[in-house]
Coordinates of C-alpha atoms in Angstrom, one line a residue:
M1 CA 0.0 0.0 0.0
Q2 CA 1.2 3.5 -0.7
D3 CA 2.5 5.5 2.3
S4 CA -0.1 8.2 1.6
D5 CA -3.0 5.9 2.3
E6 CA -4.1 6.9 5.8
V7 CA -7.2 4.7 6.6
I8 CA -8.1 1.1 5.8
V9 CA -11.8 0.1 5.9
V10 CA -12.5 -3.6 6.2
G11 CA -15.8 -4.3 4.5
A12 CA -17.4 -2.8 1.4
G13 CA -21.0 -2.8 2.7
L14 CA -23.1 0.2 3.6
A15 CA -21.2 1.1 6.8
G16 CA -17.9 0.7 5.1
L17 CA -18.9 2.9 2.2
V18 CA -20.3 5.6 4.5
A19 CA -17.1 5.6 6.5
A20 CA -14.8 5.7 3.5
T21 CA -16.7 8.5 1.7
E22 CA -16.6 10.6 4.9
I23 CA -12.8 10.0 5.0
A24 CA -12.3 10.9 1.4
D25 CA -14.5 14.0 1.8
A26 CA -12.1 15.1 4.6
G27 CA -9.2 14.9 2.0
K28 CA -7.7 11.7 3.4
R29 CA -6.8 8.6 1.4
V30 CA -8.6 5.4 2.2
L31 CA -8.4 1.8 1.1
I32 CA -11.5 -0.5 1.2
L33 CA -10.7 -4.2 1.5
D34 CA -13.3 -6.9 1.1
Q35 CA -13.1 -10.6 0.6
E36 CA -15.9 -10.6 -2.0
P37 CA -15.5 -9.6 -5.7
R38 CA -16.4 -6.1 -7.0
Q39 CA -19.8 -7.2 -8.1
S40 CA -20.8 -7.5 -4.4
L41 CA -20.2 -3.9 -3.6
G42 CA -22.7 -2.7 -1.1
G43 CA -23.0 -6.0 0.8
Q44 CA -26.3 -6.9 2.5
A45 CA -27.8 -3.5 2.0
F46 CA -28.2 -4.2 -1.7
W47 CA -30.7 -7.0 -0.9
S48 CA -32.6 -5.0 1.7
F49 CA -36.1 -3.5 1.6
G50 CA -34.6 -0.2 2.3
G51 CA -36.5 0.6 5.5
L52 CA -35.3 3.6 7.5
F53 CA -36.5 4.7 11.0
F54 CA -37.3 8.5 11.2
V55 CA -38.9 10.4 14.0
N56 CA -41.5 13.2 13.3
S57 CA -40.8 13.1 9.5
P58 CA -42.8 15.0 6.9
E59 CA -44.1 11.6 5.7
Q60 CA -45.4 10.8 9.2
R61 CA -47.0 14.2 9.5
H62 CA -48.6 13.9 6.1
M63 CA -50.1 10.5 7.2
G64 CA -51.5 12.1 10.4
I65 CA -48.9 10.5 12.7
R66 CA -47.8 12.4 15.8
D67 CA -44.4 11.4 16.8
S68 CA -41.6 12.9 19.0
P69 CA -38.1 12.1 20.1
G70 CA -39.4 11.5 23.6
L71 CA -41.9 8.9 22.5
A72 CA -39.4 7.2 20.2
L73 CA -36.8 7.0 23.0
S74 CA -39.4 5.5 25.3
D75 CA -40.3 2.9 22.7
W76 CA -36.6 2.2 22.0
V77 CA -35.7 1.7 25.7
G78 CA -38.8 -0.4 26.4
T79 CA -37.9 -2.6 23.4
A80 CA -34.2 -2.8 24.1
G81 CA -34.5 -3.9 27.7
F82 CA -31.0 -2.7 28.6
D83 CA -30.1 -4.6 31.8
R84 CA -26.3 -5.3 31.7
D85 CA -23.2 -3.4 32.8
V86 CA -22.0 -3.6 29.2
D87 CA -25.1 -1.7 28.1
R88 CA -23.6 1.7 29.0
W89 CA -22.4 2.5 25.5
P90 CA -25.3 0.8 23.7
R91 CA -27.7 3.0 25.7
R92 CA -25.7 6.1 24.8
W93 CA -25.8 5.1 21.2
A94 CA -29.5 4.6 21.4
E95 CA -30.0 8.2 22.7
A96 CA -27.7 9.4 19.9
Y97 CA -29.6 7.4 17.3
I98 CA -32.9 8.9 18.3
D99 CA -31.4 12.4 18.1
F100 CA -30.1 11.5 14.6
A101 CA -33.4 10.0 13.5
G102 CA -35.4 12.9 14.7
G103 CA -32.8 15.5 13.6
E104 CA -30.3 15.7 10.7
K105 CA -30.6 12.2 9.4
R106 CA -33.4 12.8 6.8
A107 CA -32.0 16.2 5.7
W108 CA -28.5 14.7 5.3
L109 CA -29.8 11.8 3.1
H110 CA -32.3 14.0 1.2
A111 CA -29.5 16.3 0.2
M112 CA -27.8 13.3 -1.4
G113 CA -30.9 12.6 -3.5
M114 CA -32.6 9.9 -1.3
R115 CA -36.4 9.9 -1.3
W116 CA -39.1 7.8 0.5
F117 CA -42.4 6.1 -0.2
P118 CA -45.1 8.4 1.2
V119 CA -47.0 5.7 3.2
V120 CA -45.1 5.0 6.4
G121 CA -45.1 1.4 7.6
W122 CA -45.9 0.2 11.1
A123 CA -43.5 -2.6 12.1
E124 CA -43.0 -4.3 15.4
R125 CA -46.3 -3.1 16.9
G126 CA -45.7 -4.6 20.3
G127 CA -48.9 -5.0 22.3
Y128 CA -47.7 -5.6 25.9
G129 CA -48.4 -2.1 27.3
S130 CA -47.1 1.4 27.2
I131 CA -43.8 0.3 28.8
G132 CA -42.4 -2.5 26.7
H133 CA -41.6 -3.7 23.2
G134 CA -43.0 -2.0 20.1
N135 CA -43.5 1.1 18.0
S136 CA -46.3 3.3 19.3
V137 CA -46.7 4.8 15.9
P138 CA -45.6 3.9 12.3
R139 CA -42.0 4.8 11.7
F140 CA -40.8 2.5 8.9
H141 CA -40.0 4.6 5.9
V142 CA -39.3 2.6 2.7
T143 CA -36.6 4.2 0.6
W144 CA -37.7 4.9 -3.0
G145 CA -35.5 2.4 -4.8
T146 CA -35.3 0.1 -1.7
G147 CA -31.8 -1.0 -0.7
H148 CA -30.4 0.1 -4.0
G149 CA -31.7 3.6 -3.3
V150 CA -30.0 3.6 0.1
L151 CA -26.7 2.5 -1.4
E152 CA -26.7 4.7 -4.5
P153 CA -25.5 8.0 -3.0
F154 CA -22.6 6.3 -1.2
V155 CA -21.6 4.2 -4.2
R156 CA -21.7 7.4 -6.3
R157 CA -19.6 9.3 -3.7
A158 CA -17.1 6.4 -3.5
R159 CA -16.6 6.2 -7.2
A160 CA -16.1 10.0 -7.4
A161 CA -13.5 9.7 -4.6
E162 CA -11.9 6.8 -6.5
G163 CA -11.7 9.1 -9.6
R164 CA -10.0 11.8 -7.5
G165 CA -7.4 9.3 -6.3
L166 CA -8.6 9.5 -2.7
L167 CA -10.2 6.0 -2.5
R168 CA -9.0 2.6 -3.6
F169 CA -10.8 -0.7 -3.5
G170 CA -9.0 -4.0 -2.7
F171 CA -11.6 -6.7 -3.5
R172 CA -10.8 -10.4 -2.9
H173 CA -8.7 -9.4 0.1
R174 CA -9.5 -11.4 3.2
V175 CA -8.2 -9.8 6.4
D176 CA -7.0 -12.5 8.8
E177 CA -5.1 -10.4 11.3
L178 CA -4.9 -6.9 12.7
L179 CA -1.4 -5.8 13.3
V180 CA -0.7 -4.4 16.7
E181 CA 2.5 -2.6 17.7
N182 CA 3.1 -1.1 21.1
G183 CA -0.6 -1.3 21.9
T184 CA -1.7 0.5 18.7
V185 CA -3.4 -1.2 15.7
T186 CA -1.2 -0.2 12.7
G187 CA -2.3 -2.4 9.8
V188 CA -3.8 -5.6 8.5
R189 CA -2.5 -8.9 7.2
G190 CA -4.4 -11.5 5.2
A191 CA -4.9 -13.6 2.1
A192 CA -5.5 -12.6 -1.5
L193 CA -8.2 -14.7 -3.0
A194 CA -8.6 -15.9 -6.5
N195 CA -10.6 -13.8 -8.9
D196 CA -14.2 -14.8 -9.1
A197 CA -16.9 -13.9 -11.5
S198 CA -19.8 -15.3 -9.4
E199 CA -23.0 -13.3 -9.5
R200 CA -23.7 -11.0 -6.5
G201 CA -24.8 -13.0 -3.5
R202 CA -23.6 -16.4 -4.7
P203 CA -20.8 -18.2 -2.8
S204 CA -17.4 -17.1 -4.1
S205 CA -14.1 -19.1 -4.2
R206 CA -11.9 -19.2 -1.1
E207 CA -8.8 -20.3 -3.1
V208 CA -5.8 -18.4 -1.7
T209 CA -3.4 -17.0 -4.4
G210 CA -1.1 -14.8 -2.2
E211 CA -0.7 -12.8 0.9
F212 CA -0.8 -9.1 1.7
E213 CA 0.1 -6.7 4.5
Y214 CA -1.0 -3.1 4.6
R215 CA -0.4 -0.4 7.1
A216 CA -2.4 2.8 7.9
Q217 CA -2.9 5.3 10.7
A218 CA -6.4 4.0 11.4
I219 CA -8.4 0.8 10.7
I220 CA -12.2 0.6 10.6
V221 CA -13.9 -2.8 10.9
A222 CA -17.2 -2.7 9.0
S223 CA -17.4 -6.4 8.1
G224 CA -21.0 -7.3 9.1
G225 CA -22.4 -10.0 11.4
I226 CA -22.8 -13.7 11.6
G227 CA -26.1 -14.5 10.0
G228 CA -24.6 -16.6 7.1
N229 CA -22.6 -18.8 9.5
H230 CA -25.2 -21.1 11.1
E231 CA -22.5 -22.8 13.3
L232 CA -21.7 -19.5 14.9
V233 CA -25.4 -18.6 15.2
R234 CA -26.0 -21.8 17.1
R235 CA -22.9 -21.3 19.2
N236 CA -24.2 -17.9 20.4
W237 CA -27.9 -18.9 20.6
P238 CA -29.3 -17.8 24.0
A239 CA -31.0 -20.2 26.3
R240 CA -33.8 -17.6 26.8
L241 CA -34.9 -18.3 23.2
G242 CA -35.0 -22.1 23.7
D243 CA -32.9 -24.6 21.8
P244 CA -31.4 -23.5 18.5
P245 CA -33.3 -24.8 15.5
R246 CA -32.2 -28.0 13.9
H247 CA -33.4 -26.6 10.6
M248 CA -33.2 -22.9 9.6
L249 CA -32.8 -20.9 6.5
S250 CA -30.5 -18.0 5.7
G251 CA -31.7 -14.5 5.1
V252 CA -28.2 -13.3 4.2
P253 CA -25.4 -14.6 1.8
A254 CA -22.8 -17.1 3.0
H255 CA -20.1 -14.5 3.2
V256 CA -21.7 -13.0 6.2
D257 CA -19.6 -15.2 8.3
G258 CA -18.5 -13.2 11.4
R259 CA -14.8 -13.9 10.9
M260 CA -13.7 -10.3 11.6
L261 CA -15.3 -10.4 15.1
G262 CA -12.7 -13.0 16.1
V263 CA -9.9 -11.2 14.3
A264 CA -10.7 -8.0 16.2
E265 CA -11.1 -9.8 19.5
R266 CA -7.6 -11.4 19.1
A267 CA -6.2 -7.9 18.6
G268 CA -7.6 -6.7 21.9
A269 CA -11.1 -5.5 21.0
R270 CA -14.0 -6.3 23.4
V271 CA -16.9 -8.1 21.8
I272 CA -20.1 -7.9 23.8
N273 CA -23.7 -9.1 23.7
G274 CA -23.0 -12.0 21.3
D275 CA -26.1 -13.8 22.5
R276 CA -28.4 -11.0 21.2
M277 CA -29.5 -11.6 17.7
W278 CA -32.4 -10.9 15.4
H279 CA -33.9 -13.8 13.4
Y280 CA -37.3 -13.9 11.7
V281 CA -40.0 -16.6 12.0
E282 CA -41.8 -15.8 8.7
G283 CA -39.3 -17.3 6.4
V284 CA -40.1 -19.3 3.2
E285 CA -37.7 -21.2 1.1
N286 CA -36.9 -19.2 -2.0
W287 CA -38.1 -21.0 -5.1
N288 CA -35.4 -19.2 -7.1
P289 CA -32.4 -19.2 -4.7
I290 CA -29.2 -17.1 -5.0
W291 CA -27.3 -18.2 -1.9
P292 CA -27.4 -21.5 0.1
M293 CA -30.6 -22.1 2.1
H294 CA -31.9 -18.8 0.7
A295 CA -35.0 -17.6 2.6
I296 CA -37.3 -14.8 1.9
R297 CA -39.2 -13.2 4.7
I298 CA -42.9 -12.5 4.4
L299 CA -43.8 -9.0 5.6
P300 CA -47.3 -9.7 6.8
G301 CA -50.2 -7.5 7.7
P302 CA -52.1 -8.3 10.9
S303 CA -54.9 -10.6 9.6
S304 CA -53.4 -14.0 8.9
L305 CA -54.1 -16.6 11.6
W306 CA -50.9 -18.0 13.1
F307 CA -50.7 -21.6 14.3
D308 CA -47.8 -23.7 15.6
A309 CA -46.9 -27.0 14.0
C310 CA -49.5 -28.8 16.0
G311 CA -52.3 -26.4 15.1
K312 CA -52.4 -24.4 18.3
R313 CA -53.2 -20.7 17.6
L314 CA -50.5 -18.4 18.9
P315 CA -51.5 -16.2 21.8
G316 CA -51.6 -12.5 21.8
P317 CA -49.8 -10.3 21.0
L318 CA -47.9 -12.8 18.9
W319 CA -49.7 -11.9 15.7
P320 CA -48.1 -11.2 12.4
G321 CA -46.0 -8.0 12.6
F322 CA -46.2 -7.5 16.4
D323 CA -43.2 -9.1 18.2
T324 CA -40.6 -11.0 16.2
L325 CA -38.4 -12.3 19.0
G326 CA -41.4 -13.0 21.3
T327 CA -42.8 -15.2 18.6
L328 CA -39.4 -16.8 18.1
E329 CA -39.2 -17.7 21.8
Y330 CA -42.7 -19.1 21.9
L331 CA -42.2 -21.2 18.8
R332 CA -38.8 -22.6 19.9
R333 CA -40.7 -24.0 22.9
S334 CA -43.2 -25.8 20.7
G335 CA -40.8 -28.6 19.8
H336 CA -40.9 -27.9 16.1
D337 CA -38.9 -25.7 13.7
Y338 CA -41.8 -24.4 11.7
S339 CA -45.3 -22.9 12.1
W340 CA -48.2 -22.0 9.8
F341 CA -50.1 -19.0 8.5
I342 CA -53.7 -19.6 7.4
L343 CA -55.3 -16.9 5.3
D344 CA -57.3 -16.4 2.1
Q345 CA -56.8 -14.6 -1.3
Q346 CA -58.2 -11.3 0.0
I347 CA -55.5 -11.3 2.8
I348 CA -52.6 -12.3 0.6
R349 CA -53.6 -9.8 -2.0
R350 CA -53.8 -6.9 0.4
E351 CA -51.3 -7.8 3.2
F352 CA -48.4 -9.9 1.9
A353 CA -45.2 -8.3 0.9
L354 CA -41.8 -9.9 0.6
S355 CA -38.6 -8.5 2.1
G356 CA -35.8 -7.7 -0.3
S357 CA -35.0 -5.4 -3.1
E358 CA -35.4 -8.2 -5.7
Q359 CA -38.9 -9.0 -4.4
N360 CA -40.2 -5.5 -4.9
P361 CA -39.6 -4.5 -8.5
D362 CA -42.1 -1.7 -8.3
L363 CA -40.3 0.1 -5.4
T364 CA -36.8 -0.9 -6.4
G365 CA -37.5 0.2 -10.0
K366 CA -39.2 3.4 -8.8
S367 CA -42.3 2.6 -10.9
W368 CA -45.4 4.4 -9.7
R369 CA -47.5 2.5 -12.2
Q370 CA -46.5 -0.8 -10.6
V371 CA -47.0 0.6 -7.1
I372 CA -50.6 1.6 -8.0
K373 CA -51.2 -1.8 -9.5
R374 CA -50.1 -3.4 -6.3
A375 CA -52.5 -1.3 -4.3
I376 CA -55.6 -1.7 -6.4
G377 CA -55.0 -4.9 -8.4
K378 CA -57.2 -8.0 -8.0
G379 CA -54.2 -10.3 -7.5
A380 CA -51.3 -10.2 -5.1
P381 CA -48.1 -8.5 -6.2
A382 CA -46.4 -10.6 -8.9
P383 CA -43.5 -11.8 -6.7
V384 CA -46.0 -12.9 -4.0
E385 CA -48.1 -14.7 -6.7
A386 CA -45.0 -16.4 -7.9
F387 CA -44.3 -17.8 -4.4
K388 CA -47.9 -18.8 -4.1
Q389 CA -47.7 -20.8 -7.3
R390 CA -44.1 -22.1 -7.1
G391 CA -43.0 -21.9 -3.5
K392 CA -42.8 -25.3 -1.8
D393 CA -44.1 -23.8 1.5
F394 CA -47.4 -22.7 0.0
V395 CA -50.6 -24.8 0.0
V396 CA -53.7 -23.5 -1.9
R397 CA -57.1 -25.2 -1.7
D398 CA -60.7 -24.4 -2.2
N399 CA -61.9 -25.7 1.2
L400 CA -60.4 -26.2 4.7
R401 CA -60.5 -30.0 4.7
E402 CA -58.4 -30.2 1.6
L403 CA -56.2 -27.4 2.9
V404 CA -55.4 -29.3 6.1
A405 CA -54.7 -32.5 4.2
G406 CA -52.3 -30.6 2.0
M407 CA -50.6 -29.0 5.1
N408 CA -50.1 -32.4 6.7
E409 CA -48.8 -33.9 3.4
L410 CA -46.3 -31.0 3.1
A411 CA -45.1 -31.5 6.7
G412 CA -44.9 -35.2 6.3
N413 CA -47.0 -35.9 9.4
Q414 CA -50.6 -35.8 10.7
L415 CA -50.2 -33.2 13.4
L416 CA -53.0 -31.0 12.2
D417 CA -56.6 -31.8 12.9
H418 CA -59.3 -30.4 10.6
D419 CA -62.0 -30.2 13.2
H420 CA -59.9 -28.3 15.7
L421 CA -58.7 -25.8 13.1
R422 CA -62.3 -25.3 11.8
R423 CA -63.5 -24.5 15.4
E424 CA -60.7 -21.9 15.8
I425 CA -61.3 -20.2 12.5
E426 CA -65.1 -20.2 12.8
A427 CA -64.9 -18.7 16.2
R428 CA -62.7 -16.0 14.9
D429 CA -65.0 -15.4 11.9
L430 CA -67.9 -14.9 14.3
Q431 CA -66.1 -11.9 15.7
L432 CA -66.4 -10.1 12.3
D433 CA -70.2 -9.5 12.5
N434 CA -70.0 -6.2 14.2
P435 CA -67.3 -3.5 14.9
F436 CA -66.8 -4.9 18.5
A437 CA -64.9 -8.0 19.4
K438 CA -63.3 -10.0 22.3
D439 CA -60.7 -11.5 20.0
A440 CA -57.6 -9.4 20.6
Q441 CA -56.2 -10.0 17.1
V442 CA -59.5 -8.8 15.6
M443 CA -59.3 -5.7 17.9
A444 CA -55.8 -5.1 16.6
I445 CA -57.0 -5.3 13.0
H446 CA -59.6 -2.7 13.8
N447 CA -57.0 -0.5 15.4
A448 CA -54.7 -0.9 12.4
R449 CA -57.4 0.3 10.0
R450 CA -57.7 3.5 12.0
Y451 CA -54.3 4.4 10.5
R452 CA -54.8 5.7 7.0
G453 CA -51.7 4.0 5.7
D454 CA -52.8 0.5 6.8
R455 CA -56.3 1.1 5.6
L456 CA -55.1 2.2 2.1
V457 CA -52.4 -0.4 1.3
R458 CA -51.6 -2.8 4.2
T459 CA -54.6 -4.2 6.0
A460 CA -57.5 -6.1 4.4
K461 CA -61.0 -5.2 5.2
P462 CA -62.1 -7.5 8.1
H463 CA -64.0 -10.5 6.7
R464 CA -64.7 -14.2 7.2
I465 CA -61.8 -16.4 6.2
L466 CA -64.0 -19.4 5.6
D467 CA -66.4 -17.5 3.3
P468 CA -65.8 -19.0 -0.2
A469 CA -66.2 -15.6 -1.7
N470 CA -62.8 -14.6 -0.2
G471 CA -61.0 -17.8 -1.4
P472 CA -59.1 -19.8 -2.2
L473 CA -57.7 -20.7 1.2
I474 CA -54.0 -20.5 1.6
A475 CA -51.6 -22.0 4.1
V476 CA -47.9 -21.0 4.4
R477 CA -45.3 -23.1 6.2
L478 CA -43.0 -20.7 8.0
H479 CA -39.3 -21.3 8.9
I480 CA -36.8 -19.5 11.0
L481 CA -34.4 -17.5 9.0
T482 CA -31.2 -16.0 10.2
R483 CA -30.6 -12.3 9.7
K484 CA -28.9 -9.9 12.1
S485 CA -26.3 -9.9 15.0
L486 CA -27.5 -7.4 17.6
G487 CA -24.2 -7.6 19.6
G488 CA -20.7 -6.9 18.4
I489 CA -17.5 -4.9 19.0
E490 CA -17.9 -2.4 21.8
T491 CA -17.4 1.2 20.7
D492 CA -17.8 4.7 22.1
L493 CA -19.7 7.4 20.3
Q494 CA -16.7 8.1 18.1
S495 CA -16.8 4.5 17.0
R496 CA -13.5 3.9 18.7
V497 CA -13.1 0.3 19.6
L498 CA -12.8 -0.4 23.3
T499 CA -10.8 -3.0 25.2
D500 CA -11.7 -5.1 28.2
D501 CA -10.6 -2.2 30.5
G502 CA -13.0 0.2 28.8
N503 CA -10.3 2.3 27.1
P504 CA -10.0 2.9 23.4
L505 CA -7.7 0.6 21.4
P506 CA -5.6 3.1 19.5
G507 CA -5.9 3.0 15.8
L508 CA -9.0 0.8 15.6
Y509 CA -12.7 1.7 14.9
A510 CA -15.8 -0.3 14.1
A511 CA -19.1 0.4 12.4
G512 CA -22.3 -1.3 11.2
E513 CA -23.3 -4.7 12.2
A514 CA -19.8 -5.7 13.3
A515 CA -20.3 -3.1 16.1
G516 CA -23.8 -4.1 16.9
F517 CA -24.9 -1.1 14.8
G518 CA -23.3 1.1 17.4
G519 CA -21.7 0.6 20.8
G520 CA -21.7 -3.2 20.7
G521 CA -25.5 -3.5 20.7
V522 CA -27.6 -0.3 20.2
H523 CA -30.8 -2.4 20.0
G524 CA -30.4 -4.3 23.2
Y525 CA -32.5 -7.5 23.1
R526 CA -35.0 -6.4 20.4
A527 CA -35.2 -4.0 17.4
L528 CA -37.9 -1.6 16.3
E529 CA -37.1 -2.2 12.6
G530 CA -35.9 0.3 10.1
T531 CA -33.0 0.7 12.4
F532 CA -30.4 -1.6 10.9
L533 CA -29.5 0.4 7.8
G534 CA -29.8 3.6 9.9
G535 CA -27.3 2.1 12.4
C536 CA -24.9 1.5 9.6
L537 CA -25.3 5.1 8.4
L538 CA -24.7 6.7 11.9
S539 CA -21.9 4.5 13.0
G540 CA -20.2 4.5 9.6
R541 CA -20.4 8.3 9.5
N542 CA -19.1 8.6 13.1
A543 CA -16.2 6.2 12.4
G544 CA -15.2 7.9 9.2
R545 CA -15.2 11.3 10.6
A546 CA -13.3 10.3 13.8
A547 CA -10.7 8.3 11.9
A548 CA -10.2 11.1 9.4
A549 CA -9.7 13.6 12.3
A550 CA -7.2 11.3 14.0
C551 CA -5.0 11.2 10.9
V552 CA -2.1 13.6 10.8

């Protein structure tokens, strides 16, 4: 590496790009190293739905939502459940993130050309009380262009900096060691990997063709989490969530392997909250997979009925879209690795979306015509219909008896009883004859439709599922899919990596998922959604600015 290169960033995902572009904008030279090929520039963010968490945004106000930093912080703290000595910095990062989300975040991104879909989504609705998990109001802003739209300004800035000679990329460079001299991190050492033309997201070669050693005044670790490494996920799986699944799918590519966490730890970094993680329970096997065990997450509205593998309806508030980890914990104690949605054509048409940029061509392609068709069309969005027709986890029948038989055939057992499921669904359907109800899920549906955004595009008009006019009936087998690490490398608010004694490790910074999205776990035990990309933005920016300022 040239002597004039002042900072090395390990990881070419969103956090790494944000950090690197801030460094280049400060007039410093930066080298970005990544073990994947150039075509994977942008990392996981490329595949994301592009959701961002804002507080008191113009989009919220336009939809009649009253939000405030105080309410958002209350929701965050109630959701995070900070209760450990090591939560000192995560708590401070949470406060800083709320200030960011309710302050300069939107204006900063808007100035770079980013825009958002006008209907704000309501994710992780909670349901346990005013103090506890969940968003009190909708805060999930889908970026126009989805994950591509989030990445575009930073890829553009990086390429401009590359053109000015301030930024260089070193793809197919796997960092295996951080160099430490006299207590200061001074560089990186690792293996050069063979060139690979694999498509983005597909596994790439690990053939070693050489070695490298680079030095710099500052190193930033922005290498992501552990979601593609099921062995590491199971090793860190917390007892509070039951036993780890025997079978689970992957919501991220295989290169999300967590290697750099161990590399940083061996150099003296403190890694905390490794048992905190964020995995979804609404995963279906991708009929057109890109990476191994490729899962797509269903983003459901509130109306589908949720049953465990034996046909027991999940208790409140474990309804679709209310409490991801609460549902995961409940299902892990059921003794099975899967569960079921039962719904009908009216619900799938109105309420089903699929996570991921590639599953939302209307939003990713910025096509208002397709968006309008999604909202008013008679069928479900085309990607959803494709899963309904081709996905191995979908069962579609004209009546409940045939549906249950198909579910048992798919599962390879006879755990589901038709008469029991009919009683459950008929009892629920009886609650739809008037605007009142004792069924808490039905009450939640009525509450959702009080919000204009849900009423317009996200929540089906309450109706009887067993009425043939709303058919056909649909069952979806749901799997656990791995996604995010909530813990990581402990950092202060400048993204400086801390050691076991609580002091900064000179020369080393961390950002993004590798740092638990800030501080080693800004989310605590649970997330409010729309906060992962935002955590990469804030921590990457802080790391880049601090590292640039430290260079002389």
